[in-house]
Amino acid sequence: MKMFIYTFLFFSLLATIAFTTEASVVDFCVADPSLPNGPAGFSCKNPSQVVAEDFFYSLAGKGDTSNIFRWNASFAFASTFAGVNGLGISIARSDIEVGGVIPFHSHPDASEIILVTKGTITVGFVASTFGNRVYSQTLRKGNIFVFPQGLLHFTYNIGKIPAVAFSSFSSDNPTGQITDYALFQNDLLTEIVSNGTFISPREVKRLKRLFGGTN
Amino acid sequence: MKMFIYTFLFFSLLATIAFTTEASVVDFCVADPSLPNGPAGFSCKNPSQVVAEDFFYSLAGKGDTSNIFRWNASFAFASTFAGVNGLGISIARSDIEVGGVIPFHSHPDASEIILVTKGTITVGFVASTFGNRVYSQTLRKGNIFVFPQGLLHFTYNIGKIPAVAFSSFSSDNPTGQITDYALFQNDLLTEIVSNGTFISPREVKRLKRLFGGTN
Amino acid sequence: MKMFIYTFLFFSLLATIAFTTEASVVDFCVADPSLPNGPAGFSCKNPSQVVAEDFFYSLAGKGDTSNIFRWNASFAFASTFAGVNGLGISIARSDIEVGGVIPFHSHPDASEIILVTKGTITVGFVASTFGNRVYSQTLRKGNIFVFPQGLLHFTYNIGKIPAVAFSSFSSDNPTGQITDYALFQNDLLTEIVSNGTFISPREVKRLKRLFGGTN
Amino acid sequence: MKMFIYTFLFFSLLATIAFTTEASVVDFCVADPSLPNGPAGFSCKNPSQVVAEDFFYSLAGKGDTSNIFRWNASFAFASTFAGVNGLGISIARSDIEVGGVIPFHSHPDASEIILVTKGTITVGFVASTFGNRVYSQTLRKGNIFVFPQGLLHFTYNIGKIPAVAFSSFSSDNPTGQITDYALFQNDLLTEIVSNGTFISPREVKRLKRLFGGTN
Amino acid sequence: MKMFIYTFLFFSLLATIAFTTEASVVDFCVADPSLPNGPAGFSCKNPSQVVAEDFFYSLAGKGDTSNIFRWNASFAFASTFAGVNGLGISIARSDIEVGGVIPFHSHPDASEIILVTKGTITVGFVASTFGNRVYSQTLRKGNIFVFPQGLLHFTYNIGKIPAVAFSSFSSDNPTGQITDYALFQNDLLTEIVSNGTFISPREVKRLKRLFGGTN
Amino acid sequence: MKMFIYTFLFFSLLATIAFTTEASVVDFCVADPSLPNGPAGFSCKNPSQVVAEDFFYSLAGKGDTSNIFRWNASFAFASTFAGVNGLGISIARSDIEVGGVIPFHSHPDASEIILVTKGTITVGFVASTFGNRVYSQTLRKGNIFVFPQGLLHFTYNIGKIPAVAFSSFSSDNPTGQITDYALFQNDLLTEIVSNGTFISPREVKRLKRLFGGTN
């Protein structure tokens, strides 16, 4: 048996060598934001420096909801949760106060499954076809709903207590475009926004003031 | 040499047999909308029925622009241009009258390159980051601009003549979600639209009337 | 304005027609298990038959944990949750009694993010390199951990109360291979299992009895 | 323990049910050519009908090389080797007589690794850049060479015995376009071939006679 | 309301921070050729340095057609048009003089849609199956045709005026392999070319002289 | 004609320039392990430094089988065979002595086709469904078998001579997780391994001694 162990360790040593160089490419590719990134994601951290904590993240804390939406989102994306880089999945936590809302927005590069862990919310998305049909449901604890990639969707806390929901995304580094931010939080000319949405110039100006836009 | 030709034809016959069954999967997969479709696209038309016309389409005609945007789009997508099914590319033509506009919209599943062949237009897209920064340019004949996947973008005819542009998409069957249609052309409750966008209920009702929405 | 609305409705009608045929391919592809499926997933349900409920699922109920692992998993996968078909994401709920375990297993085609909503668990995965290094952490409510695709991983309820966790997957229809089931729940010859794992024949036979295998 | 086994079998029964419907999508998707196919491949055979033989194929036999190239290829592709459907890999066997050749050809949708198991061959491919640089090597038993996707490549038996090589492809259903067949084995007008290649009309006609083309 | 704006700006600031690091990965990945590139494309330019001009390109100018084909191509690919990096789409302009030709060539990694904006051309591609069947059409202004990935295709100006066409590709950095260049513009031995194509050595030598090849 | 050659060389020079920068991205991306790598693989070697040898590798030599499995594997993966980087395919050689075995293992990110070139082996894989059904066959010279991605599989030399097999993978840098290594070659606590597999603590300790694990 000794002989076995000997030759065996020798063999497994070889095996380790054979696999080491490809490790970072194959088993996982923990993000190293200090290196260049590309269309597929961040460069990989040196695998010998990877630790268990790279695969851990906490969304235990409630975020600050003292804003106009009475909503806060905390993200566990590759940019902050290095372990998911290249794995095509990520997650976020939303806290929505009573009467709060996650405004109309879309995720240009990911589908989303929302899971309610506290409270009661109404969610929905708008299809780009069939007369822009709306698919909406009310969700309670343990219920889920899926928003197909890129489509406008919304969430309302219609309950009597603050709601908590966790959203999983089919991308390890998704983004989100909030319609109000896109139209009213930047320096787009009021005329351009109005002509491109048919919202009256006066209303556009009011919303720009509300969301911090200019022009 | 005769002998060669003989055995050769025999061989190429074998070759043809060997490749025939996989042809529809490999060389091309012309859409057959009469069969089931799936996440990857339409089922393939029997390759022996495929003709050159399946790979041809005409966008020569100007579309009807007698609508509120003074814009018309004609699509050469897999649903109408069967030859591109599964190939990950498609194209469309836009005619925009003087003063016309392609309103704010996004393509949930495709990036777009727009090419101007007539007139002068101003195009732009809004990033979902950096304070929703706007990237905009004015395009003349022969100029192109790219809209990254899923981001809101717009086009204005700022010239003195009708404009014509051709848009290529990184999907063989892209869709487009026009913000106005999504918010104001369906049966979403005015209250929901207003709470999810902060547009005043009065303005929402006006826009619903304009775009044909209800509630 | 009336004229506008008129021509507009006419136009949007055209638009609807233009987009209808591609809708099922583009916006979503709700699974219709009655049609053939392929490498990319299930065929799409006729989009005109799709309802909001297709995008809804409930994981509110606790599963039956009266088994040897004292663990139950409920799956919201494309095979049961039709709305996620083709979207590259799905979710499952695990209930783990005190002292219960999710045994060593892997997901051949998906990475997994596990989120704890109740209790305290210890999770870990084994890398295929670096001397099969183990990456392990203890998770409490609100903590998450990611298991890279295809690697063996495990979960233990080390707390004093039943634990609940939700796992998101980077596939809309993942599967899982539990090592014990693969080795001891089928008709593989004891000799083959033993020679291929170096587990003693006696132990293999004991485990086959335990897991319901034969031979 | 008996109790355990009981509840356990009950549990595993549930498990089996839970996974059955997704099996064909997840573990494998054996091709069923009698069903429609799509861009992602063939539809899946009913998994309950799948047998071990579906994953087995034999390339043991030498093919008929009595043709102008003194070469024969046998294919284990999804169209004939159902088990690889959707798995992104396939393999083929080539027999090349002394002095035989695999003529210039390309694989539009796959990269290829060629492995020599008998004889001595010279292989090479032409890059589309750097002045169409040629990368060529001589291979003996146990040597391999890779041809990047879509590039023209060739193989010569330069040895004194018949050669045997196995080619693996990064597609489960690749195709191959042999330049001679594409130019000289169909009904393309001699004028078109000549103008599009600058090969003299006389030579084109000679080659059309040789390869069985017309016009 | 003031209070709202305050907390709101504070919130949106947070939001901006939260999204900044992932921006370059998610919204777009403008090519920075000074950094390493990989299988997925070029590394991303620092997003804070990205300007609207990165998404703009001009193909307005006619290229120099004083060559043997009387054809010129201008490319808007990721290597020159940084904004499309990672987006899976690009475009090129072809100018073809009367009697000019785009010789037989293929794109190893992209399908192409060609759009005619001036003149009359005949296009076609050769399938690798069905006896190398040819699919050909004549195109006029506004007509399009699609060439499936990797297949040999050709274009002739059969009209009485110079033709202009724009080709869109399903890759942001496609390449093209011109058969004449691959066979006759490099240092491949005449014997190898002749044996691998059956073109007579004399003809090969004539074409090597014509295209600048050696040996 | 001289004039032609002149203008032609000038043109092809332009073409070369136009294509050079994108070459490394498009034609091939030979691995340069000295640069950062990412989820899509290694960075590309400067194409002007690429040589034919980068696409060549030898698996001619028999490996050292003096280990407990009497098996050796030699890998031609991107980490050692730079030419396949990004091409989605790789290959390995296995030598299995009489009575030797390739133990139960899985490839988390690749499907495998095994080809026998010498001897007689029995291979099989275990499905994760249908009661963990086993698909097994006996292979002789020239026979092949496919192991779908991520599923546990095994190989036995059941013949009277040493066996040689070549395995192709649908990844250019696959890894493999050997169940025995994952469970018994690291520092996982015996208690954890036993609780997560139901293998008796005594047996776990014996196997840890055998495979070099601790704790």
CSV table of N, CA, C and O in Angstrom, one decimal, chain E residues 6-49:
chain,number,residue,atom,x,y,z
E,6,TYR,N,-33.3,66.4,-2.6
E,6,TYR,CA,-32.1,66.1,-1.8
E,6,TYR,C,-31.8,64.6,-1.8
E,6,TYR,O,-31.0,64.1,-2.4
E,7,THR,N,-32.7,64.0,-1.0
E,7,THR,CA,-32.5,62.5,-0.8
E,7,THR,C,-32.3,61.9,-2.1
E,7,THR,O,-31.6,60.9,-2.3
E,8,PHE,N,-33.0,62.4,-3.1
E,8,PHE,CA,-33.0,61.7,-4.4
E,8,PHE,C,-31.6,61.8,-5.0
E,8,PHE,O,-31.0,60.8,-5.4
E,9,LEU,N,-31.1,63.0,-5.0
E,9,LEU,CA,-29.8,63.2,-5.6
E,9,LEU,C,-28.8,62.3,-4.9
E,9,LEU,O,-28.0,61.6,-5.4
E,10,PHE,N,-28.9,62.2,-3.6
E,10,PHE,CA,-28.1,61.4,-2.8
E,10,PHE,C,-28.2,59.9,-3.2
E,10,PHE,O,-27.3,59.2,-3.5
E,11,PHE,N,-29.5,59.5,-3.4
E,11,PHE,CA,-29.7,58.2,-3.9
E,11,PHE,C,-29.1,57.9,-5.2
E,11,PHE,O,-28.4,57.0,-5.5
E,12,SER,N,-29.4,58.8,-6.2
E,12,SER,CA,-28.9,58.6,-7.5
E,12,SER,C,-27.4,58.6,-7.6
E,12,SER,O,-26.8,57.9,-8.4
E,13,LEU,N,-26.8,59.3,-6.6
E,13,LEU,CA,-25.4,59.3,-6.5
E,13,LEU,C,-25.0,57.9,-6.2
E,13,LEU,O,-24.2,57.2,-6.9
E,14,LEU,N,-25.6,57.3,-5.2
E,14,LEU,CA,-25.3,55.9,-4.8
E,14,LEU,C,-25.5,55.0,-6.0
E,14,LEU,O,-24.6,54.2,-6.4
E,15,ALA,N,-26.6,55.2,-6.7
E,15,ALA,CA,-26.9,54.4,-7.9
E,15,ALA,C,-25.7,54.5,-8.9
E,15,ALA,O,-25.2,53.5,-9.4
E,16,THR,N,-25.3,55.7,-9.1
E,16,THR,CA,-24.2,55.9,-10.1
E,16,THR,C,-23.0,55.1,-9.6
E,16,THR,O,-22.4,54.3,-10.4
E,17,ILE,N,-22.6,55.2,-8.4
E,17,ILE,CA,-21.5,54.5,-7.9
E,17,ILE,C,-21.7,53.0,-8.1
E,17,ILE,O,-20.9,52.3,-8.6
E,18,ALA,N,-22.9,52.6,-7.7
E,18,ALA,CA,-23.1,51.1,-7.7
E,18,ALA,C,-22.9,50.6,-9.1
E,18,ALA,O,-22.4,49.5,-9.3
E,19,PHE,N,-23.3,51.4,-10.1
E,19,PHE,CA,-23.2,50.9,-11.5
E,19,PHE,C,-21.9,51.2,-12.2
E,19,PHE,O,-21.5,50.6,-13.2
E,20,THR,N,-21.1,52.2,-11.7
E,20,THR,CA,-20.0,52.6,-12.5
E,20,THR,C,-19.0,51.5,-12.8
E,20,THR,O,-18.7,51.2,-13.9
E,21,THR,N,-18.6,50.7,-11.8
E,21,THR,CA,-17.6,49.7,-12.1
E,21,THR,C,-18.0,48.7,-13.1
E,21,THR,O,-17.2,48.2,-13.8
E,22,GLU,N,-19.3,48.5,-13.2
E,22,GLU,CA,-19.7,47.4,-14.2
E,22,GLU,C,-20.0,48.0,-15.5
E,22,GLU,O,-20.2,47.3,-16.5
E,23,ALA,N,-20.0,49.3,-15.6
E,23,ALA,CA,-20.5,50.0,-16.8
E,23,ALA,C,-19.7,49.4,-18.1
E,23,ALA,O,-20.3,49.0,-19.0
E,24,SER,N,-18.4,49.4,-18.0
E,24,SER,CA,-17.7,49.0,-19.2
E,24,SER,C,-18.0,47.6,-19.6
E,24,SER,O,-17.9,47.3,-20.8
E,25,VAL,N,-18.4,46.8,-18.6
E,25,VAL,CA,-18.7,45.4,-19.0
E,25,VAL,C,-20.1,45.3,-19.6
E,25,VAL,O,-20.4,44.6,-20.5
E,26,VAL,N,-21.0,46.2,-19.1
E,26,VAL,CA,-22.4,45.9,-19.4
E,26,VAL,C,-22.9,46.8,-20.5
E,26,VAL,O,-23.4,46.2,-21.5
E,27,ASP,N,-22.9,48.1,-20.4
E,27,ASP,CA,-23.6,48.9,-21.4
E,27,ASP,C,-22.9,48.7,-22.8
E,27,ASP,O,-23.5,48.6,-23.8
E,28,PHE,N,-21.6,48.8,-22.8
E,28,PHE,CA,-20.8,48.7,-24.0
E,28,PHE,C,-19.4,48.4,-23.6
E,28,PHE,O,-19.0,48.5,-22.4
E,29,CYS,N,-18.6,48.0,-24.6
E,29,CYS,CA,-17.1,47.7,-24.3
E,29,CYS,C,-16.4,48.2,-25.5
E,29,CYS,O,-16.0,47.5,-26.4
E,30,VAL,N,-16.2,49.6,-25.6
E,30,VAL,CA,-15.5,50.2,-26.7
E,30,VAL,C,-14.0,49.6,-26.7
E,30,VAL,O,-13.4,49.6,-25.7
E,31,ALA,N,-13.6,49.2,-27.9
E,31,ALA,CA,-12.3,48.6,-28.0
E,31,ALA,C,-11.1,49.5,-27.7
E,31,ALA,O,-11.1,50.7,-28.1
E,32,ASP,N,-10.2,49.0,-26.9
E,32,ASP,CA,-8.9,49.7,-26.6
E,32,ASP,C,-7.8,48.8,-27.1
E,32,ASP,O,-7.3,48.0,-26.4
E,33,PRO,N,-7.4,49.0,-28.4
E,33,PRO,CA,-6.4,48.1,-29.0
E,33,PRO,C,-5.0,48.1,-28.3
E,33,PRO,O,-4.2,47.3,-28.6
E,34,SER,N,-4.9,49.1,-27.4
E,34,SER,CA,-3.6,49.1,-26.7
E,34,SER,C,-3.5,48.1,-25.6
E,34,SER,O,-2.4,47.9,-25.0
E,35,LEU,N,-4.6,47.5,-25.2
E,35,LEU,CA,-4.7,46.5,-24.2
E,35,LEU,C,-4.7,45.1,-24.8
E,35,LEU,O,-5.0,45.0,-26.0
E,36,PRO,N,-4.5,44.1,-24.0
E,36,PRO,CA,-4.5,42.7,-24.6
E,36,PRO,C,-5.9,42.4,-25.2
E,36,PRO,O,-6.9,43.0,-24.7
E,37,ASN,N,-6.0,41.6,-26.2
E,37,ASN,CA,-7.4,41.1,-26.6
E,37,ASN,C,-7.5,39.6,-26.4
E,37,ASN,O,-6.5,39.0,-26.1
E,38,GLY,N,-8.7,39.1,-26.5
E,38,GLY,CA,-8.9,37.7,-26.3
E,38,GLY,C,-9.9,37.1,-27.2
E,38,GLY,O,-10.3,37.8,-28.2
E,39,PRO,N,-10.3,35.9,-27.0
E,39,PRO,CA,-11.3,35.2,-27.9
E,39,PRO,C,-12.6,36.0,-28.1
E,39,PRO,O,-13.2,35.9,-29.1
E,40,ALA,N,-13.0,36.8,-27.1
E,40,ALA,CA,-14.2,37.5,-27.2
E,40,ALA,C,-14.1,38.9,-27.8
E,40,ALA,O,-15.1,39.6,-28.0
E,41,GLY,N,-12.9,39.3,-28.0
E,41,GLY,CA,-12.7,40.6,-28.6
E,41,GLY,C,-11.6,41.4,-27.9
E,41,GLY,O,-10.8,40.9,-27.2
E,42,PHE,N,-11.6,42.7,-28.2
E,42,PHE,CA,-10.7,43.7,-27.6
E,42,PHE,C,-11.0,44.0,-26.1
E,42,PHE,O,-12.2,43.9,-25.7
E,43,SER,N,-10.1,44.4,-25.3
E,43,SER,CA,-10.4,44.9,-24.0
E,43,SER,C,-11.1,46.2,-24.1
E,43,SER,O,-11.1,46.8,-25.2
E,44,CYS,N,-11.8,46.5,-23.0
E,44,CYS,CA,-12.7,47.7,-23.0
E,44,CYS,C,-11.9,49.0,-22.7
E,44,CYS,O,-11.1,49.0,-21.7
E,45,LYS,N,-12.2,50.0,-23.4
E,45,LYS,CA,-11.6,51.4,-23.1
E,45,LYS,C,-12.2,51.8,-21.8
E,45,LYS,O,-13.4,51.5,-21.5
E,46,ASN,N,-11.5,52.6,-21.0
E,46,ASN,CA,-12.0,53.1,-19.8
E,46,ASN,C,-13.3,53.8,-20.1
E,46,ASN,O,-13.3,54.8,-20.8
E,47,PRO,N,-14.4,53.4,-19.5
E,47,PRO,CA,-15.7,54.0,-19.9
E,47,PRO,C,-15.8,55.5,-19.6
E,47,PRO,O,-16.5,56.2,-20.3
E,48,SER,N,-15.0,56.0,-18.7
E,48,SER,CA,-15.1,57.4,-18.4
E,48,SER,C,-14.4,58.2,-19.6
E,48,SER,O,-14.6,59.4,-19.7
E,49,GLN,N,-13.7,57.5,-20.4
E,49,GLN,CA,-13.0,58.1,-21.6
E,49,GLN,C,-13.8,58.0,-22.9
E,49,GLN,O,-13.4,58.6,-23.9
